[in-house]
């Protein structure tokens, strides 16, 4: 059941269980649209309260840097909690000795592992995997301190891939996005914002190039100004637009915990993705991601926009989503929400790059 929005190829449509009562199906169809559940692919749960996220449209999150034991405990506790998002996580940031974010006050003890050589890098990856990490995060922030050398970066990527874990890189500073791609990094934690990338590099990252592994970019555009776009926002948006035009894979992510971002679906982030060239199908692909959580659906009250080519209108509409538990739909008395949830912007310690 997908209402009036066509689900893009590669994303399974919402199929409700047979025991959902006919009257509930009718109410859902008459009052809005059911879509697959949405994921924010870049958050830091140690810096925010996750409690409002599901009510405000975020069914699952990817924590990309925290204290492994703390995030693992939170992931376990939220797995069956109908009020909280599902959690997958990267564990600690892996960085060079003295590298970012080891000197940042927002990075608590235990959230950073310093790796100075390939052996240390492989051992650190093993520890993140043992702690239940679904990803491995490496910091390549050359403007804030030392970064892993090529051999150490290769060891991070190689060991993570041996474990079947994708590698996410914070790439900042001249040449760091290129280094990440050449090393086989799977995802960039941010659309590159510190330099304009050459067209040839964009085409290679989108297609796989010599590595054979196309990259995915996580958007995080709104951190550059939080509604008052900065020069970095302009650079990131321009890079992302060309990456999209080259066929690149994009995932919706906000870097929640980095400044006063809305706690829930971020309309500004979605609008920026639309400005980068994502239409309604691509926006939905970016929101749903690769492995949407089971047992949950997104529900957007009101009719879907009629114009399929108007990404900005669809961004505003999708930002109205909330998350429903499929089990709750089995109650014949269930009534879907008719109003969009309110998102909050809360002050946080600035998780500055």
Coordinates of C-alpha atoms in Angstrom, one line a residue:
X1 CA 0.0 0.0 0.0
X2 CA 1.8 3.1 -1.2
X3 CA -0.9 5.7 -1.5
X4 CA -0.4 8.0 -4.5
X5 CA 3.4 7.9 -4.5
X6 CA 5.2 5.5 -6.8
X7 CA 7.9 3.6 -5.0
X8 CA 11.2 3.7 -6.9
X9 CA 12.8 0.5 -8.4
X10 CA 14.9 -1.3 -5.8
X11 CA 12.7 -0.2 -2.9
X12 CA 10.1 -2.7 -1.7
X13 CA 6.6 -1.2 -1.5
X14 CA 4.8 -1.2 1.8
X15 CA 2.8 -4.4 2.1
X16 CA 0.7 -4.6 5.3
X17 CA 0.1 -7.9 7.0
X18 CA -3.1 -9.7 6.2
X19 CA -4.5 -9.2 9.7
X20 CA -4.5 -5.4 9.5
X21 CA -8.3 -4.7 9.6
X22 CA -10.0 -3.4 6.4
X23 CA -11.2 -0.3 8.2
X24 CA -7.6 0.6 9.2
X25 CA -6.4 0.1 5.7
X26 CA -9.2 2.4 4.5
X27 CA -8.4 5.1 7.0
X28 CA -4.7 5.1 6.1
X29 CA -5.5 5.3 2.4
X30 CA -8.0 8.1 2.9
X31 CA -5.8 10.2 5.2
X32 CA -2.3 9.9 3.8
X33 CA 0.4 7.8 2.2
X34 CA 2.4 4.8 3.6
X35 CA 6.1 4.6 2.6
X36 CA 9.0 2.5 3.7
X37 CA 10.6 3.7 7.0
X38 CA 13.2 6.5 6.8
X39 CA 16.8 6.4 8.1
X40 CA 19.1 9.3 9.1
X41 CA 22.5 7.9 8.0
X42 CA 24.6 10.3 10.2
X43 CA 23.9 11.0 13.8
X44 CA 25.7 11.1 17.1
X45 CA 23.4 9.8 19.8
X46 CA 25.8 10.7 22.6
X47 CA 25.1 14.4 21.8
X48 CA 21.3 14.3 21.5
X49 CA 18.1 12.9 23.1
X50 CA 16.8 10.3 20.6
X51 CA 13.4 10.1 22.2
X52 CA 11.6 12.5 19.8
X53 CA 13.0 11.0 16.6
X54 CA 10.5 8.3 15.7
X55 CA 7.5 10.6 16.3
X56 CA 9.1 13.1 14.0
X57 CA 9.7 10.7 11.1
X58 CA 13.1 9.0 11.7
X59 CA 12.7 5.2 12.1
X60 CA 16.4 4.3 12.2
X61 CA 19.7 6.0 12.7
X62 CA 23.3 5.3 11.9
X63 CA 25.5 6.5 14.8
X64 CA 28.9 7.5 13.2
X65 CA 31.1 8.0 16.2
X66 CA 30.7 7.4 19.9
X67 CA 31.7 5.3 22.9
X68 CA 31.2 1.7 21.5
X69 CA 29.8 0.2 24.7
X70 CA 27.4 3.1 25.2
X71 CA 26.1 3.0 21.7
X72 CA 25.8 -0.8 21.7
X73 CA 23.7 -0.6 24.9
X74 CA 21.5 2.0 23.3
X75 CA 21.1 0.0 20.2
X76 CA 20.0 -3.0 22.3
X77 CA 17.6 -1.0 24.4
X78 CA 15.9 0.6 21.4
X79 CA 15.5 -2.6 19.3
X80 CA 12.1 -3.3 20.7
X81 CA 11.1 0.1 22.1
X82 CA 8.1 1.4 20.1
X83 CA 9.1 5.0 21.0
X84 CA 12.7 5.0 19.9
X85 CA 14.5 4.6 16.5
X86 CA 16.5 1.5 15.6
X87 CA 20.2 2.0 15.9
X88 CA 23.2 0.8 13.8
X89 CA 26.6 2.2 14.7
X90 CA 30.2 2.6 13.8
X91 CA 31.7 2.5 17.3
X92 CA 34.7 4.8 17.9
X93 CA 36.3 7.3 15.5
X94 CA 39.6 5.9 14.2
X95 CA 42.2 8.6 13.7
X96 CA 45.9 9.3 13.6
X97 CA 47.6 10.0 17.0
X98 CA 46.6 13.5 17.9
X99 CA 44.1 13.6 15.0
X100 CA 40.6 14.8 14.9
X101 CA 38.5 14.5 16.9
X102 CA 40.8 13.5 19.8
X103 CA 41.1 17.1 20.9
X104 CA 37.4 18.1 20.7
X105 CA 35.5 18.6 24.0
X106 CA 32.4 17.0 22.6
X107 CA 34.2 13.7 22.0
X108 CA 34.0 11.8 25.3
X109 CA 36.6 9.4 26.6
X110 CA 36.5 6.2 24.7
X111 CA 34.9 7.6 21.5
X112 CA 38.2 7.9 19.7
X113 CA 40.9 5.3 18.9
X114 CA 44.2 6.6 17.7
X115 CA 45.9 4.3 15.1
X116 CA 49.5 5.0 14.2
X117 CA 50.3 2.1 11.9
X118 CA 48.6 -0.7 10.0
X119 CA 48.8 -3.2 12.8
X120 CA 47.1 -0.8 15.2
X121 CA 44.5 0.0 12.6
X122 CA 43.6 -3.6 12.0
X123 CA 43.3 -4.3 15.8
X124 CA 41.1 -1.2 16.2
X125 CA 38.8 -2.4 13.5
X126 CA 38.6 -5.8 15.2
X127 CA 37.5 -4.1 18.4
X128 CA 34.7 -2.1 16.7
X129 CA 33.4 -5.2 15.1
X130 CA 33.5 -7.1 18.4
X131 CA 31.5 -4.3 19.9
X132 CA 28.8 -4.9 17.3
X133 CA 29.6 -2.1 14.8
X134 CA 27.9 -2.2 11.5
X135 CA 30.3 0.3 10.0
X136 CA 33.8 1.5 10.6
X137 CA 34.5 5.3 10.8
X138 CA 37.8 6.8 9.9
X139 CA 38.7 10.5 10.3
X140 CA 40.6 12.2 7.4
X141 CA 40.4 15.8 8.7
X142 CA 43.7 17.2 7.4
X143 CA 43.0 20.8 8.4
X144 CA 42.6 19.9 12.1
X145 CA 45.6 17.7 12.7
X146 CA 47.4 14.6 11.5
X147 CA 45.5 11.9 9.4
X148 CA 46.3 8.2 8.9
X149 CA 49.0 7.6 6.3
X150 CA 48.2 5.6 3.2
X151 CA 49.3 2.3 4.6
X152 CA 47.3 2.8 7.8
X153 CA 44.2 3.9 5.9
X154 CA 44.5 0.9 3.6
X155 CA 44.7 -1.4 6.7
X156 CA 41.5 0.2 8.1
X157 CA 39.6 -0.4 4.8
X158 CA 41.0 -3.8 4.2
X159 CA 40.3 -5.2 7.7
X160 CA 36.8 -3.7 7.7
X161 CA 36.0 -5.3 4.3
X162 CA 37.4 -8.6 5.6
X163 CA 34.7 -8.3 8.3
X164 CA 32.1 -7.4 5.7
X165 CA 31.8 -3.8 7.2
X166 CA 31.6 -0.7 5.0
X167 CA 34.0 2.2 5.9
X168 CA 32.7 5.7 6.4
X169 CA 35.2 8.6 6.2
X170 CA 35.1 12.1 7.4
X171 CA 37.1 13.6 4.6
X172 CA 38.1 17.3 5.0
X173 CA 40.9 19.2 3.5
X174 CA 42.5 19.2 0.0
X175 CA 42.9 15.8 -1.4
X176 CA 41.2 13.9 1.4
X177 CA 38.1 12.9 -0.6
X178 CA 40.3 11.6 -3.3
X179 CA 42.4 9.6 -0.8
X180 CA 39.3 8.1 0.7
X181 CA 38.1 6.9 -2.8
X182 CA 41.5 5.6 -3.8
X183 CA 41.7 3.6 -0.6
X184 CA 38.3 2.0 -1.2
X185 CA 36.3 3.8 1.4
X186 CA 32.6 3.1 0.9
X187 CA 30.9 6.2 2.1
X188 CA 31.7 9.8 2.8
X189 CA 30.2 11.1 6.1
X190 CA 29.6 14.5 4.5
X191 CA 29.2 15.7 1.0
X192 CA 32.6 17.2 0.4
X193 CA 32.6 20.9 1.5
X194 CA 36.2 22.1 1.8
X195 CA 37.1 22.0 -1.9
X196 CA 35.5 21.8 -5.4
X197 CA 36.1 18.2 -6.6
X198 CA 37.2 17.7 -10.2
X199 CA 34.7 16.3 -12.6
X200 CA 36.8 13.3 -13.3
X201 CA 37.0 12.4 -9.6
X202 CA 33.2 12.8 -9.2
X203 CA 32.6 10.5 -12.2
X204 CA 35.0 7.9 -10.8
X205 CA 33.5 8.0 -7.3
X206 CA 30.0 7.6 -8.8
X207 CA 30.9 4.7 -11.1
X208 CA 33.6 2.9 -9.0
X209 CA 36.5 3.7 -11.2
X210 CA 39.7 1.7 -10.6
X211 CA 38.4 0.5 -7.2
X212 CA 35.3 -1.1 -8.6
X213 CA 33.4 0.2 -5.5
X214 CA 31.1 3.2 -6.2
X215 CA 31.0 5.6 -3.2
X216 CA 27.9 6.7 -1.4
X217 CA 27.8 10.3 -0.1
X218 CA 25.8 11.2 3.1
X219 CA 24.4 14.7 2.6
X220 CA 24.7 16.7 5.9
X221 CA 24.3 19.9 4.0
X222 CA 22.4 21.8 6.8
X223 CA 25.3 21.7 9.2
X224 CA 26.9 24.5 7.1
X225 CA 24.9 27.4 8.6
X226 CA 21.8 25.7 10.0
X227 CA 19.5 27.6 7.7
X228 CA 21.9 30.4 6.9
X229 CA 24.0 28.8 4.1
X230 CA 27.7 29.4 4.3
X231 CA 30.4 29.1 1.7
X232 CA 31.0 25.5 2.7
X233 CA 27.2 24.9 2.1
X234 CA 27.6 26.3 -1.4
X235 CA 30.7 24.1 -2.1
X236 CA 29.0 21.0 -0.8
X237 CA 25.8 21.6 -2.7
X238 CA 27.7 22.2 -6.0
X239 CA 29.8 19.0 -5.5
X240 CA 26.7 17.0 -4.6
X241 CA 24.7 18.3 -7.6
X242 CA 27.5 17.2 -10.0
X243 CA 27.8 13.9 -8.1
X244 CA 24.1 13.3 -8.5
X245 CA 24.2 14.2 -12.2
X246 CA 27.0 11.6 -12.6
X247 CA 24.8 8.9 -11.1
X248 CA 26.2 9.0 -7.6
X249 CA 24.4 7.3 -4.7
X250 CA 23.2 9.7 -1.9
X251 CA 21.9 9.0 1.5
X252 CA 20.0 11.4 3.7
X253 CA 22.0 12.3 6.8
X254 CA 22.1 15.3 9.1
X255 CA 25.0 14.9 11.5
X256 CA 22.5 15.3 14.3
X257 CA 24.3 16.5 17.4
X258 CA 26.2 19.1 15.4
X259 CA 24.6 22.4 16.4
X260 CA 21.0 23.4 16.4
X261 CA 19.5 20.9 14.0
X262 CA 15.8 19.8 14.0
X263 CA 15.3 16.7 16.1
X264 CA 13.6 14.6 13.5
X265 CA 13.3 14.9 9.7
X266 CA 15.0 18.1 8.6
X267 CA 13.1 20.0 6.0
X268 CA 16.1 22.2 5.3
X269 CA 18.3 19.1 4.6
X270 CA 15.6 17.6 2.3
X271 CA 15.2 21.0 0.5
X272 CA 18.9 21.2 -0.1
X273 CA 18.9 17.7 -1.5
X274 CA 16.1 18.8 -3.9
X275 CA 18.2 21.8 -4.8
X276 CA 21.1 19.4 -5.7
X277 CA 18.9 17.7 -8.2
X278 CA 17.1 14.9 -6.3
X279 CA 13.5 14.5 -7.4
X280 CA 10.7 12.6 -5.6
X281 CA 12.1 9.2 -6.4
X282 CA 15.7 10.1 -5.6
X283 CA 14.6 11.7 -2.3
X284 CA 12.8 8.6 -1.3
X285 CA 15.8 6.4 -2.1
X286 CA 18.0 8.8 -0.1
X287 CA 15.6 8.5 2.9
X288 CA 15.0 4.8 2.8
X289 CA 18.6 3.7 2.4
X290 CA 19.8 0.1 1.8
X291 CA 18.3 -1.8 4.7
X292 CA 15.1 -0.2 6.1
X293 CA 14.1 -1.6 9.5
X294 CA 11.3 -4.2 9.5
X295 CA 8.0 -3.8 11.3
X296 CA 7.9 0.0 10.8
X297 CA 6.4 2.2 8.1
X298 CA 6.5 5.9 7.4
X299 CA 3.2 7.7 7.2
X300 CA 2.8 11.1 5.6
X301 CA -0.6 12.8 6.3
X302 CA -2.4 14.5 3.4
X303 CA -2.2 13.8 -0.3
X304 CA 1.1 13.4 -2.1
X305 CA 2.1 16.4 -4.4
X306 CA 0.7 16.0 -7.9
X307 CA 3.8 17.2 -9.7
X308 CA 6.4 14.4 -9.8
X309 CA 9.2 16.8 -11.1
X310 CA 9.0 19.3 -8.2
X311 CA 11.6 18.1 -5.7
X312 CA 11.2 21.1 -3.4
X313 CA 7.5 20.4 -2.9
X314 CA 8.1 16.7 -2.3
X315 CA 10.9 17.6 0.2
X316 CA 8.4 19.7 2.2
X317 CA 5.8 16.9 2.0
X318 CA 8.2 14.1 3.1
X319 CA 9.3 16.2 6.0
X320 CA 5.8 15.8 7.5
X321 CA 6.3 12.0 8.0
X322 CA 5.9 10.2 11.2
X323 CA 6.7 6.5 12.0
X324 CA 4.1 3.9 12.7
X325 CA 4.6 0.5 14.2
X326 CA 2.9 -2.1 12.0
X327 CA 1.8 -4.0 15.1
X328 CA -0.3 -1.0 16.2
X329 CA -2.2 -1.1 12.8
X330 CA -3.8 -4.4 13.9
X331 CA -6.0 -2.6 16.3
X332 CA -9.4 -1.9 14.6
X333 CA -9.6 1.3 16.5
X334 CA -6.3 2.7 15.1
X335 CA -6.7 6.2 13.7
X336 CA -3.8 7.6 11.7
X337 CA -2.4 11.1 12.5
X338 CA -3.9 13.9 10.5
X339 CA -1.3 16.6 11.3
X340 CA 2.4 16.7 10.7
X341 CA 4.6 16.2 13.8
X342 CA 6.5 19.3 15.0
X343 CA 10.3 19.1 14.9
X344 CA 12.4 20.9 17.5
X345 CA 15.6 22.7 17.2
X346 CA 17.5 22.4 20.4
X347 CA 20.9 23.9 21.3
X348 CA 23.7 21.4 21.4
X349 CA 27.4 21.6 21.9
X350 CA 28.7 22.4 18.5
X351 CA 30.2 19.2 17.1
X352 CA 32.3 21.3 14.8
X353 CA 34.5 19.7 12.1

